[in-house]
Amino acid sequence: MSSFNPHDYDVVVVGAGGAGLRTAIEASARGAKTAIICKSLLGKAHTVMAEGGAAAALANVDSRDNWMVHFRDTCRGGKFLNNWKMAELHAKEAPERIRELERWGAVFDRSKDGWINQRNFGGHAYPRLAHVGDRTGLEIIRTLQDKGVHSGIDVFMEYTVVKLFKGDDRISACLAYERETGRFHLFNTKAIVLATGGVGRTYKINSNSWEYTGDGQALAYEAGADLMDMEFIQFHPTGMIWPPSVAGILVTEGVRGEGGVLRNNKGERFMFKYISPLFAKETADTEEEAKRWLEGDKTARRPPELLTRDEVARAIRAEVKAGRGSPRGGAFLDISWRDPEYVKRKLPSMYHQFMELAGVDITKEPMEVGPTMHYHMGGIRVDAESAMTTVPGLFAAGECAAGLHGANRLGGNSLSDLLVFGKRAGEYAARWAKEHPATKPPAPLAEAAVAEALDPFERPKGENPFTIQESLRETMHEYVGMIRTADELKTALEKIEELKSRARNAGAFGNRQYNTGWHASLDIGHMLVMAEAITRSALAREESRGAHTRDDFPKTDESKWATVNVVSRKTGDRMTTVLEPLPRWSEEAKRIITSKLEDVSTQAGGAP
Amino acid sequence: MWRGQGGKGFYVDYEIKREVGMVVLDAVHRVQASQANDLAVRWNCKAGKCGSCSAEVNGVPRLMCMTRLDSLPTDAPITVAPIKSFPGIKDLVTDVSWNYRVNKRIPPLTPKALTPAERLKGEFNMQQRDIDRVQEFRKCIECFLCQDVCHVLRDAEKATDPSLEGGFYGPRFMIRIAGLEMHPKDGVDRVPLTKKEAGIGFCNITKCCTDVCPEHIKITDNGIIPMKERVADRYYDPIGIIAHALGGNGKDKAGAAAEDGGAR
């Protein structure tokens, strides 16, 4: 008897966050027999945690906005390492994806005129984030979930994919195990879309849920796909840092969008000191101008608290280093100067989060915040239009895919990313499935993979997988954090090798049913692939750019590094890291990113 | 902590070191990482936003991630048990699939005809005050604590009948229906569904659901009672019945089916 249950599909989507759900809805709508496999219950994926909003140039609140400004902001924020074609598609298609969600039931906050309201966020020239208070991610995932259940998609909840298979050099199947029973399932399929999110759980202080162990990226890597830009880890500047048990939980950038200011332990509003030349022309240089901007004066420039995340995170770190940090090594974020009722209405989750977890009333006192590992700009290399990876029949969308965000992601661009490229991945995966016959089921290979997955049970007295995971998280935090040097990165690589041998001795005990320890022992394999790729890429990129800062190469080097991606791929049993040229920018794209803001803005009455 | 499988089990004592600000979920994780690797527990966000870590802490249904240890008495052990309305799978994990089956039976938002301006723009035009109530219901994180404490779901076995017909959808899905019914642009008449399949008549307004809601949604006052009123107006109030039969009961909904006009 076979040790797994077989299933047959046209398209299998791995992951049920925003990207996975949007993909599955599209694939199913285009006639593909579609399954969605997710590690948690439906509707619990990390998208639920996205707070601030989804960026889309609807121009509802400021008629100067349009797709070109959004495109320009995204590429400047990404320090021009973005795949320009992805950034263009994203900026052009995001508005329609947001409006479509509204027709599917999402209830966005309204502007005075009754249209979808938009708020300010770091790096966006104009108010651009469609939002629902500070629970936009919940609204989006719930809308997609409710749409999805009426779309003829089969949902396999609390299933974990452990292996991808190829036949005739293209995708043919994946093997998953069912958490509730510990049974295995083989999904024979023509196309697989990975939408598995990020890698936050490889870091000690992070804002991510348990699922963020880089599964999709590691599965793709093992199947022969390229990983790209893995060195770019976004540290969100404002995570909670007190009490210790909540360290890392996100404080939405919406706080700064609504007027929150950052201060050091001397009470100084320090961001004015950290305005980089790239953004100097578009950023206020006095408190007076910043205040006028917040009051809606269109001639005033944005406050420096709304610089991009990499800039703000580095500024906080610099203040701490200079001895001006908050008592627990961060900074103070203060929104208490605004009307308490306004704060409660616009930031209800933040109000409750601080009240209940830290005993702090944010309408009366400042929050203490510090950088937390939040997002991975790097990931699986994909084709801009189709979202297909370098493995035929294998697609990727959302955080696990690379390219759109370059060296640093703007807040709000991830929710629109997953909608735009989720839809595209679903469309092209369905098309691929139609054009390609099924390949032969990989039964003997699957049997071997089942045995491999069950291996930890052979060592009931083996090392505790949670301990190994914790060691990895500490290693990454200490040696591959916000600021890096060659020596530390090399130390990290040695430690990762040690952890690999420890991982081979990870043990599981008890039975297979809902066994979290067993699951943790399987996750380690993925996390180690991620850790190695991040570290090797960080070592390769000998410059500082966006979220990647090298203490030994502090300058941004436009002569060499502006034009290459760092690509990691499996060669035999080893990971190789190579530099490959960025796709060549079109003349039009070049013109837009080098234009002055006023020259690409819609001049007058430009609302569509 | 409750340990067991398939609903059978017993409490096991674990000791951990307390730290400042620790929540119950931290304590459970510490036990899992150091003493019981095979302990089954659901969690995702650890910030009160995903609704995965529902459990009964000292007998009270709560989110473990939002329950600080220093809010609990220190002179006795803290008990952590799975929520009771749904069948146990293992340890703190229960089978909540019934809720997903219920959700699937609720028709999606079906927009009514758009105004020319809306069509042109591809967006709904709605005032914030007209959607405040709907947004309140949409804050639901599906932790199912309201379903757990609902007397109807706890006591009446038929409430969670797999066929669902003649049962009760529970408070979570009452506000889901209410959120659609009160959506200014929804074109489906949801009063018959509320009365019949969803069984709103079973609710006897004890407000237990409202009390446990971690999102502080006024489930009973703002969701269930107004829906009960709509059902009563339609089915039990003679004037409402006549008005509805004539197609003008003041409710701006397209397609209110005439067959539902009669009292039963």
PDB file of N, CA, C and O in Angstrom, chain B residues 170-200:
ATOM      1  N   GLY B 170     -24.675  30.704  14.766  1.00  0.00           N
ATOM      2  CA  GLY B 170     -23.811  31.236  15.834  1.00  0.00           C
ATOM      3  C   GLY B 170     -23.483  32.707  15.635  1.00  0.00           C
ATOM      4  O   GLY B 170     -23.602  33.240  14.530  1.00  0.00           O
ATOM      5  N   PRO B 171     -23.042  33.381  16.727  1.00  0.00           N
ATOM      6  CA  PRO B 171     -22.826  34.835  16.689  1.00  0.00           C
ATOM      7  C   PRO B 171     -21.851  35.303  15.617  1.00  0.00           C
ATOM      8  O   PRO B 171     -22.079  36.338  14.982  1.00  0.00           O
ATOM      9  N   ARG B 172     -20.758  34.546  15.376  1.00  0.00           N
ATOM     10  CA  ARG B 172     -19.809  35.002  14.368  1.00  0.00           C
ATOM     11  C   ARG B 172     -20.494  35.201  13.017  1.00  0.00           C
ATOM     12  O   ARG B 172     -20.267  36.167  12.303  1.00  0.00           O
ATOM     13  N   PHE B 173     -21.358  34.253  12.685  1.00  0.00           N
ATOM     14  CA  PHE B 173     -21.957  34.332  11.352  1.00  0.00           C
ATOM     15  C   PHE B 173     -23.206  35.201  11.338  1.00  0.00           C
ATOM     16  O   PHE B 173     -23.627  35.661  10.283  1.00  0.00           O
ATOM     17  N   MET B 174     -23.762  35.470  12.515  1.00  0.00           N
ATOM     18  CA  MET B 174     -24.832  36.469  12.588  1.00  0.00           C
ATOM     19  C   MET B 174     -24.261  37.840  12.203  1.00  0.00           C
ATOM     20  O   MET B 174     -24.882  38.592  11.459  1.00  0.00           O
ATOM     21  N   ILE B 175     -23.078  38.173  12.740  1.00  0.00           N
ATOM     22  CA  ILE B 175     -22.541  39.490  12.375  1.00  0.00           C
ATOM     23  C   ILE B 175     -21.987  39.492  10.958  1.00  0.00           C
ATOM     24  O   ILE B 175     -21.918  40.528  10.314  1.00  0.00           O
ATOM     25  N   ARG B 176     -21.615  38.316  10.466  1.00  0.00           N
ATOM     26  CA  ARG B 176     -21.172  38.280   9.066  1.00  0.00           C
ATOM     27  C   ARG B 176     -22.365  38.581   8.147  1.00  0.00           C
ATOM     28  O   ARG B 176     -22.248  39.371   7.216  1.00  0.00           O
ATOM     29  N   ILE B 177     -23.502  37.937   8.465  1.00  0.00           N
ATOM     30  CA  ILE B 177     -24.708  38.210   7.669  1.00  0.00           C
ATOM     31  C   ILE B 177     -25.124  39.673   7.853  1.00  0.00           C
ATOM     32  O   ILE B 177     -25.451  40.365   6.893  1.00  0.00           O
ATOM     33  N   ALA B 178     -25.095  40.150   9.106  1.00  0.00           N
ATOM     34  CA  ALA B 178     -25.499  41.533   9.369  1.00  0.00           C
ATOM     35  C   ALA B 178     -24.605  42.513   8.612  1.00  0.00           C
ATOM     36  O   ALA B 178     -25.071  43.519   8.081  1.00  0.00           O
ATOM     37  N   GLY B 179     -23.320  42.202   8.535  1.00  0.00           N
ATOM     38  CA  GLY B 179     -22.381  43.072   7.822  1.00  0.00           C
ATOM     39  C   GLY B 179     -22.712  43.176   6.347  1.00  0.00           C
ATOM     40  O   GLY B 179     -22.543  44.233   5.726  1.00  0.00           O
ATOM     41  N   LEU B 180     -23.214  42.085   5.782  1.00  0.00           N
ATOM     42  CA  LEU B 180     -23.615  42.109   4.377  1.00  0.00           C
ATOM     43  C   LEU B 180     -24.977  42.792   4.228  1.00  0.00           C
ATOM     44  O   LEU B 180     -25.189  43.613   3.336  1.00  0.00           O
ATOM     45  N   GLU B 181     -25.900  42.450   5.119  1.00  0.00           N
ATOM     46  CA  GLU B 181     -27.249  43.021   5.066  1.00  0.00           C
ATOM     47  C   GLU B 181     -27.194  44.545   5.210  1.00  0.00           C
ATOM     48  O   GLU B 181     -27.951  45.264   4.571  1.00  0.00           O
ATOM     49  N   MET B 182     -26.293  45.036   6.052  1.00  0.00           N
ATOM     50  CA  MET B 182     -26.213  46.479   6.303  1.00  0.00           C
ATOM     51  C   MET B 182     -25.239  47.191   5.365  1.00  0.00           C
ATOM     52  O   MET B 182     -25.031  48.391   5.478  1.00  0.00           O
ATOM     53  N   HIS B 183     -24.622  46.452   4.447  1.00  0.00           N
ATOM     54  CA  HIS B 183     -23.719  47.063   3.468  1.00  0.00           C
ATOM     55  C   HIS B 183     -24.558  47.899   2.510  1.00  0.00           C
ATOM     56  O   HIS B 183     -25.488  47.379   1.894  1.00  0.00           O
ATOM     57  N   PRO B 184     -24.230  49.193   2.396  1.00  0.00           N
ATOM     58  CA  PRO B 184     -25.085  50.071   1.589  1.00  0.00           C
ATOM     59  C   PRO B 184     -25.233  49.620   0.139  1.00  0.00           C
ATOM     60  O   PRO B 184     -26.198  50.006  -0.525  1.00  0.00           O
ATOM     61  N   LYS B 185     -24.303  48.842  -0.366  1.00  0.00           N
ATOM     62  CA  LYS B 185     -24.365  48.510  -1.791  1.00  0.00           C
ATOM     63  C   LYS B 185     -24.759  47.056  -2.058  1.00  0.00           C
ATOM     64  O   LYS B 185     -24.744  46.620  -3.201  1.00  0.00           O
ATOM     65  N   ASP B 186     -25.094  46.311  -1.014  1.00  0.00           N
ATOM     66  CA  ASP B 186     -25.448  44.911  -1.243  1.00  0.00           C
ATOM     67  C   ASP B 186     -26.878  44.805  -1.755  1.00  0.00           C
ATOM     68  O   ASP B 186     -27.781  45.443  -1.218  1.00  0.00           O
ATOM     69  N   GLY B 187     -27.082  43.990  -2.757  1.00  0.00           N
ATOM     70  CA  GLY B 187     -28.388  43.891  -3.383  1.00  0.00           C
ATOM     71  C   GLY B 187     -29.167  42.623  -3.056  1.00  0.00           C
ATOM     72  O   GLY B 187     -30.175  42.340  -3.681  1.00  0.00           O
ATOM     73  N   VAL B 188     -28.688  41.835  -2.088  1.00  0.00           N
ATOM     74  CA  VAL B 188     -29.385  40.584  -1.769  1.00  0.00           C
ATOM     75  C   VAL B 188     -30.202  40.766  -0.501  1.00  0.00           C
ATOM     76  O   VAL B 188     -29.751  41.387   0.455  1.00  0.00           O
ATOM     77  N   ASP B 189     -31.403  40.222  -0.497  1.00  0.00           N
ATOM     78  CA  ASP B 189     -32.238  40.256   0.704  1.00  0.00           C
ATOM     79  C   ASP B 189     -31.820  39.091   1.596  1.00  0.00           C
ATOM     80  O   ASP B 189     -32.000  37.930   1.238  1.00  0.00           O
ATOM     81  N   ARG B 190     -31.245  39.398   2.751  1.00  0.00           N
ATOM     82  CA  ARG B 190     -30.713  38.348   3.619  1.00  0.00           C
ATOM     83  C   ARG B 190     -31.599  38.043   4.815  1.00  0.00           C
ATOM     84  O   ARG B 190     -31.231  37.257   5.686  1.00  0.00           O
ATOM     85  N   VAL B 191     -32.798  38.663   4.851  1.00  0.00           N
ATOM     86  CA  VAL B 191     -33.687  38.422   5.996  1.00  0.00           C
ATOM     87  C   VAL B 191     -34.189  36.973   6.025  1.00  0.00           C
ATOM     88  O   VAL B 191     -34.150  36.330   7.081  1.00  0.00           O
ATOM     89  N   PRO B 192     -34.610  36.427   4.892  1.00  0.00           N
ATOM     90  CA  PRO B 192     -35.053  35.021   4.931  1.00  0.00           C
ATOM     91  C   PRO B 192     -33.952  34.061   5.411  1.00  0.00           C
ATOM     92  O   PRO B 192     -34.199  33.180   6.232  1.00  0.00           O
ATOM     93  N   LEU B 193     -32.731  34.252   4.933  1.00  0.00           N
ATOM     94  CA  LEU B 193     -31.606  33.412   5.364  1.00  0.00           C
ATOM     95  C   LEU B 193     -31.417  33.526   6.880  1.00  0.00           C
ATOM     96  O   LEU B 193     -31.216  32.536   7.576  1.00  0.00           O
ATOM     97  N   THR B 194     -31.487  34.777   7.362  1.00  0.00           N
ATOM     98  CA  THR B 194     -31.274  35.018   8.793  1.00  0.00           C
ATOM     99  C   THR B 194     -32.295  34.270   9.628  1.00  0.00           C
ATOM    100  O   THR B 194     -31.987  33.690  10.664  1.00  0.00           O
ATOM    101  N   LYS B 195     -33.539  34.277   9.159  1.00  0.00           N
ATOM    102  CA  LYS B 195     -34.595  33.620   9.926  1.00  0.00           C
ATOM    103  C   LYS B 195     -34.521  32.101   9.797  1.00  0.00           C
ATOM    104  O   LYS B 195     -34.557  31.401  10.801  1.00  0.00           O
ATOM    105  N   LYS B 196     -34.372  31.634   8.577  1.00  0.00           N
ATOM    106  CA  LYS B 196     -34.501  30.187   8.361  1.00  0.00           C
ATOM    107  C   LYS B 196     -33.199  29.437   8.604  1.00  0.00           C
ATOM    108  O   LYS B 196     -32.943  28.961   9.707  1.00  0.00           O
ATOM    109  N   GLU B 197     -32.347  29.348   7.599  1.00  0.00           N
ATOM    110  CA  GLU B 197     -31.141  28.517   7.742  1.00  0.00           C
ATOM    111  C   GLU B 197     -30.266  28.951   8.917  1.00  0.00           C
ATOM    112  O   GLU B 197     -29.732  28.124   9.629  1.00  0.00           O
ATOM    113  N   ALA B 198     -30.119  30.279   9.079  1.00  0.00           N
ATOM    114  CA  ALA B 198     -29.200  30.749  10.121  1.00  0.00           C
ATOM    115  C   ALA B 198     -29.833  30.651  11.510  1.00  0.00           C
ATOM    116  O   ALA B 198     -29.133  30.649  12.513  1.00  0.00           O
ATOM    117  N   GLY B 199     -31.152  30.595  11.562  1.00  0.00           N
ATOM    118  CA  GLY B 199     -31.859  30.320  12.819  1.00  0.00           C
ATOM    119  C   GLY B 199     -31.711  31.381  13.890  1.00  0.00           C
ATOM    120  O   GLY B 199     -31.493  31.075  15.065  1.00  0.00           O
ATOM    121  N   ILE B 200     -31.878  32.653  13.507  1.00  0.00           N
ATOM    122  CA  ILE B 200     -31.653  33.720  14.480  1.00  0.00           C
ATOM    123  C   ILE B 200     -32.607  33.618  15.673  1.00  0.00           C
ATOM    124  O   ILE B 200     -32.285  34.062  16.783  1.00  0.00           O
TER     125      ILE B 200
END
